[in-house]
Coordinates of C-alpha atoms in Angstrom, one line a residue:
M1 CA -34.3 54.6 -17.9
S2 CA -31.9 53.7 -20.0
D3 CA -33.8 49.7 -19.9
T4 CA -37.0 51.4 -20.8
L5 CA -35.9 53.4 -23.6
P6 CA -35.0 50.9 -25.8
S7 CA -38.7 48.8 -25.8
L8 CA -40.1 52.0 -26.2
Q9 CA -37.8 52.5 -29.4
Q10 CA -39.3 48.7 -30.0
W11 CA -43.4 50.3 -29.6
E12 CA -43.1 52.8 -31.6
R13 CA -41.1 51.0 -34.8
G14 CA -43.6 47.9 -34.4
P15 CA -44.6 46.2 -37.1
K16 CA -47.5 48.1 -38.9
I17 CA -51.1 45.4 -38.2
V18 CA -54.6 45.5 -39.3
A19 CA -56.9 43.4 -37.2
V20 CA -60.6 43.3 -38.7
G21 CA -63.9 42.0 -36.9
G22 CA -66.0 42.7 -34.4
G23 CA -67.8 41.6 -31.0
T24 CA -65.4 40.6 -27.4
G25 CA -62.3 38.8 -30.0
L26 CA -61.0 41.9 -31.5
S27 CA -61.4 44.1 -28.6
T28 CA -59.1 41.6 -26.3
M29 CA -56.7 41.0 -29.2
L30 CA -56.5 44.5 -28.9
R31 CA -55.8 44.5 -25.5
G32 CA -52.5 42.4 -25.7
L33 CA -50.9 43.9 -29.2
K34 CA -51.4 47.2 -28.2
K35 CA -48.1 45.8 -25.6
Y36 CA -46.1 45.6 -28.2
T37 CA -46.4 48.3 -31.3
K38 CA -48.1 51.5 -31.7
N39 CA -49.3 50.6 -35.4
L40 CA -52.6 49.1 -34.5
T41 CA -55.4 49.9 -36.8
A42 CA -58.8 48.2 -35.6
I43 CA -61.0 48.1 -39.3
V44 CA -64.8 47.0 -37.4
T45 CA -67.7 45.8 -38.1
V46 CA -70.7 48.0 -38.0
A47 CA -73.8 45.0 -38.4
D48 CA -74.7 44.6 -35.0
D49 CA -78.7 45.6 -33.9
G50 CA -79.0 43.7 -30.1
G51 CA -78.7 46.1 -27.1
G52 CA -77.9 49.3 -26.7
S53 CA -76.2 49.9 -29.9
G54 CA -79.5 49.1 -31.8
M55 CA -81.5 51.1 -29.8
L56 CA -79.3 54.4 -31.0
R57 CA -79.4 52.3 -34.8
R58 CA -82.8 52.3 -34.5
D59 CA -83.9 55.7 -33.1
I60 CA -81.7 57.3 -34.8
G61 CA -80.4 56.4 -37.9
M62 CA -76.8 56.3 -36.6
P63 CA -73.9 53.5 -37.3
P64 CA -73.9 50.8 -33.9
P65 CA -71.3 52.2 -32.3
G66 CA -70.6 49.4 -29.1
D67 CA -68.3 47.0 -31.4
I68 CA -66.2 50.6 -32.1
R69 CA -66.3 52.1 -28.7
H70 CA -65.1 48.5 -27.3
C71 CA -62.2 48.8 -29.0
M72 CA -61.3 52.7 -28.4
E73 CA -61.7 50.9 -24.7
A74 CA -59.1 48.3 -25.1
L75 CA -57.0 51.1 -27.0
A76 CA -57.3 53.6 -24.6
N77 CA -54.6 55.4 -22.6
T78 CA -56.6 56.9 -20.3
E79 CA -57.1 57.6 -16.1
P80 CA -59.4 54.3 -14.5
I81 CA -62.3 56.5 -13.9
M82 CA -62.4 56.8 -17.4
E83 CA -62.6 53.4 -18.7
K84 CA -65.5 52.6 -15.8
L85 CA -67.5 55.9 -17.2
L86 CA -67.0 54.6 -21.2
T87 CA -68.7 51.4 -19.3
Y88 CA -71.3 52.0 -17.4
R89 CA -74.6 50.7 -18.5
F90 CA -77.9 52.4 -17.0
T91 CA -80.4 50.4 -15.7
E92 CA -83.0 52.2 -15.0
G93 CA -85.1 55.1 -16.8
S94 CA -85.6 54.9 -20.4
L95 CA -81.8 54.6 -20.6
S96 CA -81.8 51.6 -19.5
G97 CA -79.3 49.4 -20.9
Q98 CA -77.4 51.5 -22.6
S99 CA -73.4 52.2 -21.8
F100 CA -72.4 56.0 -21.9
G101 CA -69.8 55.8 -23.9
N102 CA -72.2 54.8 -26.5
L103 CA -73.8 58.1 -26.1
I104 CA -70.5 59.9 -26.2
L105 CA -70.5 58.4 -29.1
A106 CA -73.7 59.6 -30.6
A107 CA -73.1 63.2 -29.2
L108 CA -70.1 63.2 -30.9
N109 CA -71.8 62.1 -34.7
G110 CA -74.4 65.3 -34.1
V111 CA -72.0 67.2 -33.7
T112 CA -69.6 66.1 -36.0
G113 CA -72.4 65.1 -39.2
S114 CA -69.6 62.2 -39.4
F115 CA -69.8 58.6 -37.6
E116 CA -66.2 58.2 -39.0
E117 CA -64.9 61.7 -37.6
A118 CA -67.0 61.6 -34.4
V119 CA -64.9 57.9 -34.0
S120 CA -61.5 60.3 -34.4
Q121 CA -62.7 62.5 -32.3
M122 CA -63.1 60.5 -29.4
S123 CA -60.2 58.4 -30.4
Q124 CA -57.8 61.5 -29.6
V125 CA -59.8 62.7 -26.4
L126 CA -59.1 58.9 -25.2
A127 CA -55.7 58.7 -26.1
I128 CA -56.0 55.7 -28.1
T129 CA -53.0 53.3 -30.2
G130 CA -53.4 52.9 -33.0
R131 CA -56.4 53.7 -34.8
V132 CA -60.1 52.2 -34.6
I133 CA -61.8 52.6 -38.7
P134 CA -65.4 51.6 -38.7
V135 CA -65.9 49.5 -41.9
T136 CA -68.4 51.4 -43.8
S137 CA -71.0 54.1 -43.1
A138 CA -73.1 52.4 -44.4
D139 CA -76.5 50.9 -42.9
V140 CA -75.8 47.4 -42.8
Q141 CA -77.3 44.7 -42.3
L142 CA -76.6 41.1 -41.3
E143 CA -79.1 38.2 -43.6
A144 CA -78.9 34.9 -43.0
I145 CA -81.3 32.1 -45.3
F146 CA -82.2 28.6 -43.1
E147 CA -82.5 25.2 -44.5
N148 CA -85.8 25.5 -44.3
G149 CA -86.6 28.4 -46.8
A150 CA -86.3 31.4 -43.9
R151 CA -85.7 34.7 -44.6
V152 CA -83.6 37.1 -41.4
V153 CA -82.7 40.0 -41.3
G154 CA -80.7 40.8 -38.6
E155 CA -77.9 40.0 -36.2
S156 CA -79.7 39.9 -33.1
K157 CA -82.9 38.7 -35.0
I158 CA -80.8 36.2 -36.6
Y159 CA -79.6 34.5 -33.2
H160 CA -82.8 34.6 -31.6
F161 CA -84.2 32.3 -34.5
K162 CA -81.6 29.9 -34.5
K163 CA -82.1 29.2 -31.4
E164 CA -85.6 28.8 -31.2
Q165 CA -85.9 26.2 -34.8
D166 CA -82.9 24.5 -34.2
C167 CA -81.8 25.0 -38.2
R168 CA -79.2 25.5 -39.5
I169 CA -78.1 28.3 -41.5
A170 CA -77.6 28.3 -45.5
H171 CA -76.2 31.8 -46.4
V172 CA -75.4 34.8 -45.0
A173 CA -75.2 38.2 -46.9
L174 CA -75.3 41.2 -46.2
L175 CA -77.8 44.0 -46.8
P176 CA -77.1 45.9 -49.6
E177 CA -75.2 43.6 -51.2
R178 CA -72.1 45.6 -51.3
P179 CA -71.6 48.5 -49.2
A180 CA -68.6 50.7 -50.0
A181 CA -65.6 50.3 -47.7
L182 CA -64.6 53.7 -45.9
P183 CA -61.4 54.8 -48.0
A184 CA -59.0 54.9 -44.1
A185 CA -59.8 50.9 -44.1
L186 CA -58.4 50.3 -47.1
Q187 CA -55.8 52.6 -47.3
A188 CA -55.0 50.6 -44.3
I189 CA -55.1 47.5 -45.2
R190 CA -52.6 48.2 -48.2
E191 CA -49.8 49.9 -45.9
A192 CA -50.3 46.8 -43.4
D193 CA -47.0 44.5 -43.3
L194 CA -48.9 41.2 -44.1
I195 CA -48.6 40.6 -47.6
L196 CA -45.0 39.3 -47.8
L197 CA -45.4 37.2 -44.7
G198 CA -48.7 35.7 -46.4
L199 CA -46.9 34.8 -49.3
C200 CA -44.5 33.4 -46.9
C201 CA -47.1 31.3 -45.2
A202 CA -49.1 30.1 -47.9
A203 CA -45.4 29.3 -49.8
S204 CA -44.6 27.4 -46.6
V205 CA -47.1 25.6 -46.4
F206 CA -47.7 24.0 -49.3
G207 CA -44.2 23.1 -48.7
I208 CA -45.5 21.1 -46.1
A209 CA -47.6 19.7 -47.5
M210 CA -45.5 17.9 -49.9
I211 CA -43.0 16.6 -47.4
Y212 CA -45.5 15.2 -46.4
S213 CA -46.4 13.3 -49.0
A214 CA -42.5 13.0 -49.7
T215 CA -41.8 11.0 -46.6
R216 CA -45.5 9.8 -46.5
Y217 CA -44.0 6.0 -47.5
N218 CA -41.6 5.8 -44.3
N219 CA -44.8 6.8 -41.7
D220 CA -42.1 9.6 -40.7
N221 CA -44.0 12.7 -39.1
R222 CA -40.7 13.8 -37.2
K223 CA -40.1 16.1 -40.2
I224 CA -44.0 17.2 -40.0
I225 CA -43.3 18.6 -36.5
V226 CA -39.8 20.4 -37.3
Q227 CA -41.1 21.8 -40.1
T228 CA -44.1 23.2 -38.5
A229 CA -42.4 24.3 -35.7
A230 CA -39.9 26.1 -37.8
L231 CA -42.6 28.1 -39.2
L232 CA -44.4 29.6 -36.0
I233 CA -41.0 30.2 -35.0
G234 CA -40.4 31.7 -37.7
I235 CA -43.7 33.6 -37.9
V236 CA -42.8 35.3 -34.6
V237 CA -39.2 35.8 -35.7
Y238 CA -40.9 37.6 -38.7
F239 CA -42.5 40.6 -36.5
G240 CA -38.9 40.6 -33.6
I241 CA -36.7 41.3 -36.7
S242 CA -38.6 43.9 -38.2
M243 CA -38.6 45.7 -35.2
I244 CA -34.7 46.3 -35.5
D245 CA -33.5 48.8 -37.1
L246 CA -30.9 48.1 -39.7
E247 CA -29.3 52.0 -38.9
M248 CA -28.6 51.1 -35.6
L249 CA -27.4 47.5 -36.3
I250 CA -25.1 48.6 -38.9
K251 CA -23.4 50.2 -36.6
R252 CA -22.0 47.3 -34.8
W253 CA -20.4 46.3 -38.6
K254 CA -17.1 45.0 -36.8
W255 CA -19.3 42.3 -34.6
I256 CA -21.0 41.3 -37.5
A257 CA -18.1 40.8 -39.5
A258 CA -16.2 38.9 -37.1
F259 CA -19.5 36.7 -36.4
N260 CA -20.1 35.5 -40.2
V261 CA -15.9 34.5 -39.5
L262 CA -16.2 33.1 -36.6
F263 CA -20.2 30.9 -37.3
I264 CA -18.7 29.8 -40.9
L265 CA -15.2 27.9 -38.4
L266 CA -17.4 26.6 -36.5
L267 CA -17.5 24.0 -38.9
K268 CA -14.4 23.0 -38.2
T269 CA -15.1 22.1 -35.3
P270 CA -16.4 18.9 -33.3
F271 CA -20.0 20.9 -34.1
G272 CA -19.1 20.2 -37.7
V273 CA -20.9 17.5 -39.3
S274 CA -21.6 16.5 -42.8
D275 CA -24.9 15.1 -41.5
N276 CA -24.8 13.1 -44.9
T277 CA -24.5 15.3 -47.8
G278 CA -21.1 15.2 -48.7
N279 CA -19.7 18.2 -46.9
T280 CA -19.2 19.8 -43.7
A281 CA -22.0 21.9 -43.7
W282 CA -23.5 21.6 -40.7
L283 CA -23.8 22.9 -37.2
K284 CA -24.8 20.0 -34.5
F285 CA -25.5 21.4 -31.1
P286 CA -26.6 18.7 -28.4
F287 CA -28.9 21.4 -27.1
L288 CA -30.6 21.6 -30.1
P289 CA -33.2 19.0 -32.3
V290 CA -31.9 20.2 -35.5
S291 CA -28.8 20.7 -37.5
I292 CA -28.1 24.6 -38.8
G293 CA -26.6 25.3 -41.8
P294 CA -24.4 28.5 -41.2
A295 CA -24.6 29.4 -44.7
E296 CA -28.1 30.1 -44.1
V297 CA -27.5 32.8 -41.8
V298 CA -24.4 34.2 -42.8
K299 CA -26.1 34.8 -46.0
I300 CA -28.5 37.5 -44.4
T301 CA -25.7 38.9 -42.3
F302 CA -24.0 39.3 -45.6
I303 CA -26.0 41.1 -47.5
I304 CA -26.4 43.8 -45.1
L305 CA -22.2 44.4 -45.0
L306 CA -22.5 44.1 -48.2
A307 CA -25.5 46.4 -48.6
W308 CA -24.0 49.0 -46.1
Q309 CA -20.3 48.9 -48.4
L310 CA -22.2 49.3 -51.5
Q311 CA -23.4 52.8 -50.0
W312 CA -20.3 54.0 -49.1
L313 CA -18.8 53.6 -51.6
R314 CA -22.0 55.6 -53.4
E315 CA -22.9 58.1 -51.1
E316 CA -19.7 58.7 -49.3
K317 CA -16.5 58.1 -51.5
R318 CA -19.0 58.6 -54.7
D319 CA -16.5 55.8 -56.1
L320 CA -18.0 53.1 -58.5
R321 CA -16.0 53.1 -60.8
S322 CA -12.1 52.5 -59.0
F323 CA -10.0 49.3 -58.9
S324 CA -9.9 50.0 -54.8
A325 CA -13.7 50.5 -55.2
A326 CA -14.3 47.1 -56.9
F327 CA -11.9 45.0 -54.3
Y328 CA -13.2 46.6 -51.3
V329 CA -16.3 44.6 -51.5
G330 CA -14.9 42.1 -54.4
G331 CA -12.7 41.0 -51.6
H332 CA -15.3 40.5 -48.9
T333 CA -17.1 38.7 -51.0
L334 CA -14.1 36.0 -52.6
G335 CA -13.3 35.7 -48.6
I336 CA -16.5 34.9 -47.3
A337 CA -17.4 32.8 -50.3
G338 CA -13.5 30.9 -50.0
L339 CA -13.6 30.5 -46.6
Y340 CA -16.9 29.0 -46.5
F341 CA -16.0 27.0 -49.9
V342 CA -12.8 26.0 -48.2
I343 CA -13.9 24.8 -44.7
S344 CA -17.4 23.1 -45.8
G345 CA -16.7 22.4 -49.5
D346 CA -20.4 23.3 -50.5
M347 CA -20.3 24.7 -54.1
G348 CA -23.7 25.8 -53.9
N349 CA -24.1 28.0 -51.4
A350 CA -20.4 29.3 -52.2
L351 CA -21.6 30.1 -55.4
M352 CA -24.7 31.5 -53.9
F353 CA -22.9 34.5 -52.7
L354 CA -20.6 35.4 -55.7
L355 CA -24.2 36.0 -57.1
I356 CA -26.0 38.0 -54.4
F357 CA -22.6 40.2 -54.8
V358 CA -23.5 40.7 -58.7
V359 CA -26.5 41.3 -59.0
M360 CA -26.5 44.0 -55.9
S361 CA -23.1 45.7 -57.3
F362 CA -24.7 46.1 -60.8
V363 CA -28.3 47.8 -58.8
A364 CA -25.5 50.1 -56.9
G365 CA -23.9 50.8 -60.7
F366 CA -20.8 49.6 -60.4
A367 CA -18.7 50.3 -64.4
L368 CA -19.8 47.4 -66.5
R369 CA -15.6 46.8 -67.2
W370 CA -15.6 45.2 -64.0
F371 CA -18.6 42.5 -65.1
A372 CA -17.0 41.6 -68.3
L373 CA -13.8 41.2 -66.0
L374 CA -15.3 39.2 -63.5
F375 CA -16.8 36.6 -66.5
G376 CA -13.7 36.9 -68.1
A377 CA -11.4 35.8 -65.9
S378 CA -14.1 33.2 -64.0
G379 CA -14.2 31.9 -68.0
A380 CA -10.5 31.8 -68.5
V381 CA -9.9 29.8 -65.0
I382 CA -12.8 27.6 -65.3
G383 CA -11.5 26.3 -68.8
G384 CA -7.9 26.5 -68.2
I385 CA -8.8 24.3 -65.2
I386 CA -10.8 21.4 -68.1
A387 CA -8.3 21.8 -70.7
F388 CA -5.6 21.0 -68.4
D389 CA -6.6 18.3 -66.6
L390 CA -6.3 20.3 -63.4
V391 CA -9.1 19.0 -61.0
P392 CA -7.9 16.7 -58.6
D393 CA -9.6 13.3 -58.2
S394 CA -10.8 14.1 -54.9
K395 CA -12.6 16.6 -57.0
K396 CA -13.2 15.4 -60.0
Y397 CA -17.2 14.6 -59.0
M398 CA -17.7 18.6 -59.1
L399 CA -16.6 18.3 -63.0
N400 CA -18.9 15.3 -64.1
R401 CA -22.0 17.4 -62.1
F402 CA -21.7 19.6 -65.2
I403 CA -20.1 16.9 -67.6
V404 CA -23.7 14.7 -66.9
L405 CA -25.8 18.0 -68.4
F406 CA -24.7 18.0 -71.7
D407 CA -24.7 13.9 -71.7
H408 CA -28.0 12.8 -70.1
S409 CA -25.8 9.4 -70.5
Y410 CA -23.1 9.8 -68.6
D411 CA -23.1 8.4 -65.7
V412 CA -26.3 7.7 -65.0
Q413 CA -25.7 5.4 -61.8
G414 CA -23.7 8.5 -60.0
Q415 CA -23.4 12.0 -61.0
G416 CA -26.7 11.9 -63.4
W417 CA -28.6 10.1 -60.8
Q418 CA -30.9 12.2 -59.1
Q419 CA -32.0 14.7 -61.6
T420 CA -32.9 11.0 -64.0
R421 CA -34.8 10.2 -61.7
S422 CA -36.5 14.0 -60.6
L423 CA -36.7 14.6 -64.6
L424 CA -38.4 10.7 -65.0
T425 CA -40.8 11.6 -61.6
I426 CA -42.2 15.3 -63.0
G427 CA -42.4 14.0 -66.9
G428 CA -45.2 11.6 -65.0
G429 CA -47.5 14.3 -63.4
G430 CA -48.8 15.9 -66.9
F431 CA -51.0 18.6 -67.0
W432 CA -52.8 17.7 -64.3
G433 CA -50.6 15.1 -61.5
Q434 CA -51.4 12.4 -60.8
G435 CA -53.2 13.2 -57.3
Y436 CA -51.7 14.3 -53.9
L437 CA -50.9 11.6 -52.5
H438 CA -51.3 9.1 -55.2
G439 CA -47.4 9.8 -56.9
T440 CA -46.2 6.8 -58.2
Q441 CA -41.9 7.5 -57.5
S442 CA -43.4 10.0 -55.1
Q443 CA -45.2 7.6 -53.1
A444 CA -42.8 4.4 -53.9
G445 CA -40.2 3.0 -51.5
V446 CA -36.3 3.5 -50.5
G447 CA -34.1 4.5 -53.8
S448 CA -37.0 5.7 -56.5
V449 CA -36.5 9.8 -56.2
P450 CA -33.9 10.5 -53.5
A451 CA -34.1 13.5 -51.3
R452 CA -37.6 13.7 -52.9
H453 CA -38.2 16.2 -49.1
T454 CA -35.4 18.3 -49.9
D455 CA -33.5 18.6 -53.3
L456 CA -35.7 16.7 -55.2
I457 CA -39.3 18.3 -53.2
F458 CA -39.9 20.1 -56.9
A459 CA -40.6 17.0 -58.7
V460 CA -42.6 15.4 -55.8
I461 CA -44.8 18.7 -56.8
G462 CA -44.6 18.0 -60.9
E463 CA -45.7 14.7 -60.7
E464 CA -48.9 14.7 -58.1
L465 CA -49.5 17.9 -59.1
G466 CA -48.5 18.3 -62.2
F467 CA -47.8 21.3 -64.2
V468 CA -50.8 23.6 -62.3
G469 CA -49.5 22.9 -58.7
A470 CA -45.7 23.0 -60.1
T471 CA -46.8 26.6 -61.7
L472 CA -48.7 28.0 -58.3
S473 CA -45.3 27.0 -56.2
I474 CA -43.6 28.8 -59.2
L475 CA -45.8 31.8 -59.0
L476 CA -45.4 32.5 -55.3
L477 CA -42.0 32.2 -55.0
V478 CA -42.1 34.8 -57.7
A479 CA -45.0 37.0 -55.7
I480 CA -42.3 36.8 -52.8
I481 CA -39.6 37.8 -55.1
I482 CA -41.2 40.9 -57.0
R483 CA -43.0 41.8 -53.2
V484 CA -39.3 42.2 -51.4
L485 CA -38.8 44.0 -54.8
V486 CA -41.3 46.6 -54.5
V487 CA -40.1 47.5 -51.4
G488 CA -36.7 48.1 -52.3
R489 CA -37.9 50.5 -54.8
R490 CA -39.7 52.3 -52.7
A491 CA -36.9 52.4 -49.9
A492 CA -35.9 55.9 -48.8
Q493 CA -32.4 54.9 -48.9
P494 CA -30.0 53.2 -51.3
F495 CA -28.6 50.9 -48.4
H496 CA -32.4 49.4 -47.8
T497 CA -32.7 49.0 -51.7
Y498 CA -29.3 47.0 -52.1
V499 CA -30.4 45.2 -48.3
C500 CA -34.4 43.9 -50.9
V501 CA -32.3 43.5 -54.2
G502 CA -29.8 41.2 -52.3
I503 CA -32.1 38.8 -50.4
A504 CA -35.2 39.1 -53.4
S505 CA -31.6 37.5 -55.3
M506 CA -31.0 35.2 -52.8
V507 CA -34.9 33.6 -53.2
M508 CA -34.7 34.1 -56.9
F509 CA -31.3 32.1 -57.8
Q510 CA -31.8 29.9 -54.9
M511 CA -35.2 28.9 -56.8
I512 CA -33.5 28.7 -60.4
I513 CA -30.9 26.8 -59.7
N514 CA -33.1 23.7 -57.6
I515 CA -36.2 23.9 -60.2
G516 CA -32.9 23.9 -63.0
M517 CA -31.5 21.3 -61.5
C518 CA -34.8 18.7 -61.0
L519 CA -35.2 19.2 -64.9
F520 CA -31.9 18.0 -66.5
I521 CA -30.1 21.0 -66.7
M522 CA -28.8 22.5 -63.6
P523 CA -26.2 21.2 -61.7
V524 CA -26.6 19.4 -58.4
I525 CA -25.1 22.1 -56.0
G526 CA -27.5 20.8 -53.2
L527 CA -29.7 24.4 -53.2
T528 CA -33.5 23.4 -51.7
L529 CA -36.3 25.1 -52.8
P530 CA -36.8 28.1 -50.9
F531 CA -39.6 27.6 -48.2
F532 CA -40.7 24.5 -49.9
S533 CA -37.8 22.5 -49.1
Y534 CA -37.4 20.4 -45.6
G535 CA -35.2 22.3 -43.0
G536 CA -36.0 23.9 -40.3
S537 CA -33.3 26.6 -40.3
S538 CA -33.5 27.1 -43.4
V539 CA -37.2 28.0 -42.7
V540 CA -36.6 30.5 -39.6
T541 CA -33.6 31.9 -41.6
L542 CA -36.4 33.0 -44.8
F543 CA -38.3 34.3 -42.6
T544 CA -35.8 36.6 -40.7
A545 CA -34.7 38.1 -43.5
M546 CA -38.5 38.4 -44.8
G547 CA -38.6 40.2 -41.2
F548 CA -35.6 43.1 -42.2
V549 CA -37.6 43.3 -45.6
S550 CA -41.1 44.5 -43.3
G551 CA -39.1 46.5 -40.9
I552 CA -37.6 48.2 -44.0
K553 CA -41.1 48.6 -45.7
K554 CA -42.1 50.5 -42.1
R555 CA -39.5 53.1 -42.1
T556 CA -40.4 53.8 -46.1
V557 CA -42.2 57.0 -45.9
V558 CA -40.9 59.0 -48.8
R559 CA -42.4 58.2 -52.7
R560 CA -41.2 59.0 -55.5
R561 CA -42.0 59.8 -59.0
P562 CA -41.8 56.2 -61.8
G563 CA -39.1 56.1 -63.4
R564 CA -36.8 57.5 -60.6
P565 CA -33.6 54.7 -60.3
L566 CA -33.0 51.9 -57.6
G567 CA -32.0 53.5 -54.4
S568 CA -33.1 57.2 -55.1
N569 CA -33.9 59.0 -52.0
A570 CA -35.4 62.2 -53.5
V571 CA -38.3 63.6 -51.8
Y572 CA -41.3 65.0 -53.9

């Protein structure tokens, strides 16, 4: 019994999936999906006019029930005899070719006076998993115009005409041209969790295309294979993570905190490698084909822990002003960021921990004096280090990365080399770009654009796709950020809101710093462009983060009046 409960909980909390279509393909897919989630909605087309469905459509003027019946059979939870009864097809008399399931729907259509209600009532009788909704109640016909000019109306007639005439279809349309969709079908699509997934996939596919262009000069397809595999794995992980209840996960907060520390400490073992980055920021395991960046993984678990701390301070302690409260969350952040920087030397990801902390703490409502103190102390420390020349010789390169921002002629062949080449590459793209796979610098050999498939992928986009392509890539990332914030804005509790804010700020700062680096207005600190840059572990962890957001959206059941503050869990 105890082994059954977790799978039952996962099934009940599974992702909201909306499947749109008709025919046997949709019902076959539904049979498989219902094993993993109960939150299924099938939106079924109603243009069929052949077989038993066509007979009922012509005789009593009801929408064709065949495809809808197939979907209900696939999702039904009834005795085997009932399934046999529904699929039984008469072979003699005036009912020859008609199925018993279609007749039940026809009878319910007459009793209820509404085909939509008839489908709903039959769904209850069959105790189906999820919902089945006809896409429209209108009398829809499919029309095809063939290349020989023939106009044929009716799905079954189109098939037979094409087979007999061996002529290609030039145009397909619906009659009437714009049938009204049922409100329930539109609402089901709006509630699906796939908007965020679609945006992430679009950005990743865009990135794979640009990685192919950036690595085409050396005929290396391995990076494309790795990135594509990471995308596919990320999609699976996205659905899997969305089933995890953060409330259950955070009960293991001690294990999560221990994991963060131990995972970073693995960089001190033989598994820790520099991977040509200059920092020991990667883990290379012999049983994995790719390296893993611990910071990518720990950032997600750090966000979850910090969100829980902030909710505890706000809801339980009701203290976001005292020194002890600031020390509680600040010490956690500085501990993780400091440990990671000391061990890896990676300033970029260490800075990300601090930036995420600032945004999440601000949204939680920490007293502004603590932010003023933080920025003031940071400025004083940095200013003192520079004024008294306290930077060790081994770390001078970090200081030079900032100096070169104010004097582009300083150390052009050294610390300014990447950004100088990046700016030159982007400048050559103009408004429309030089064309995909035709960038002068992007397609040149070794030495033209360093790290063009990782840190400087935005430069490749700017050169080959111009201002238009660069803007599109930014808009995709901004759409992802906004979507995550919208989910956080509607979340049922502050804990979920803070997680969404942390994930959104992670993507936002990484985007701003990477693009600023390519435009020579930010220092080179090794941060890649989310979803676009090459990196298998980065893609998978980003989809993991988005899976948590999807799970939060699925569990949000309250609604708020406009203007309520972030994290409010009041119900109206």
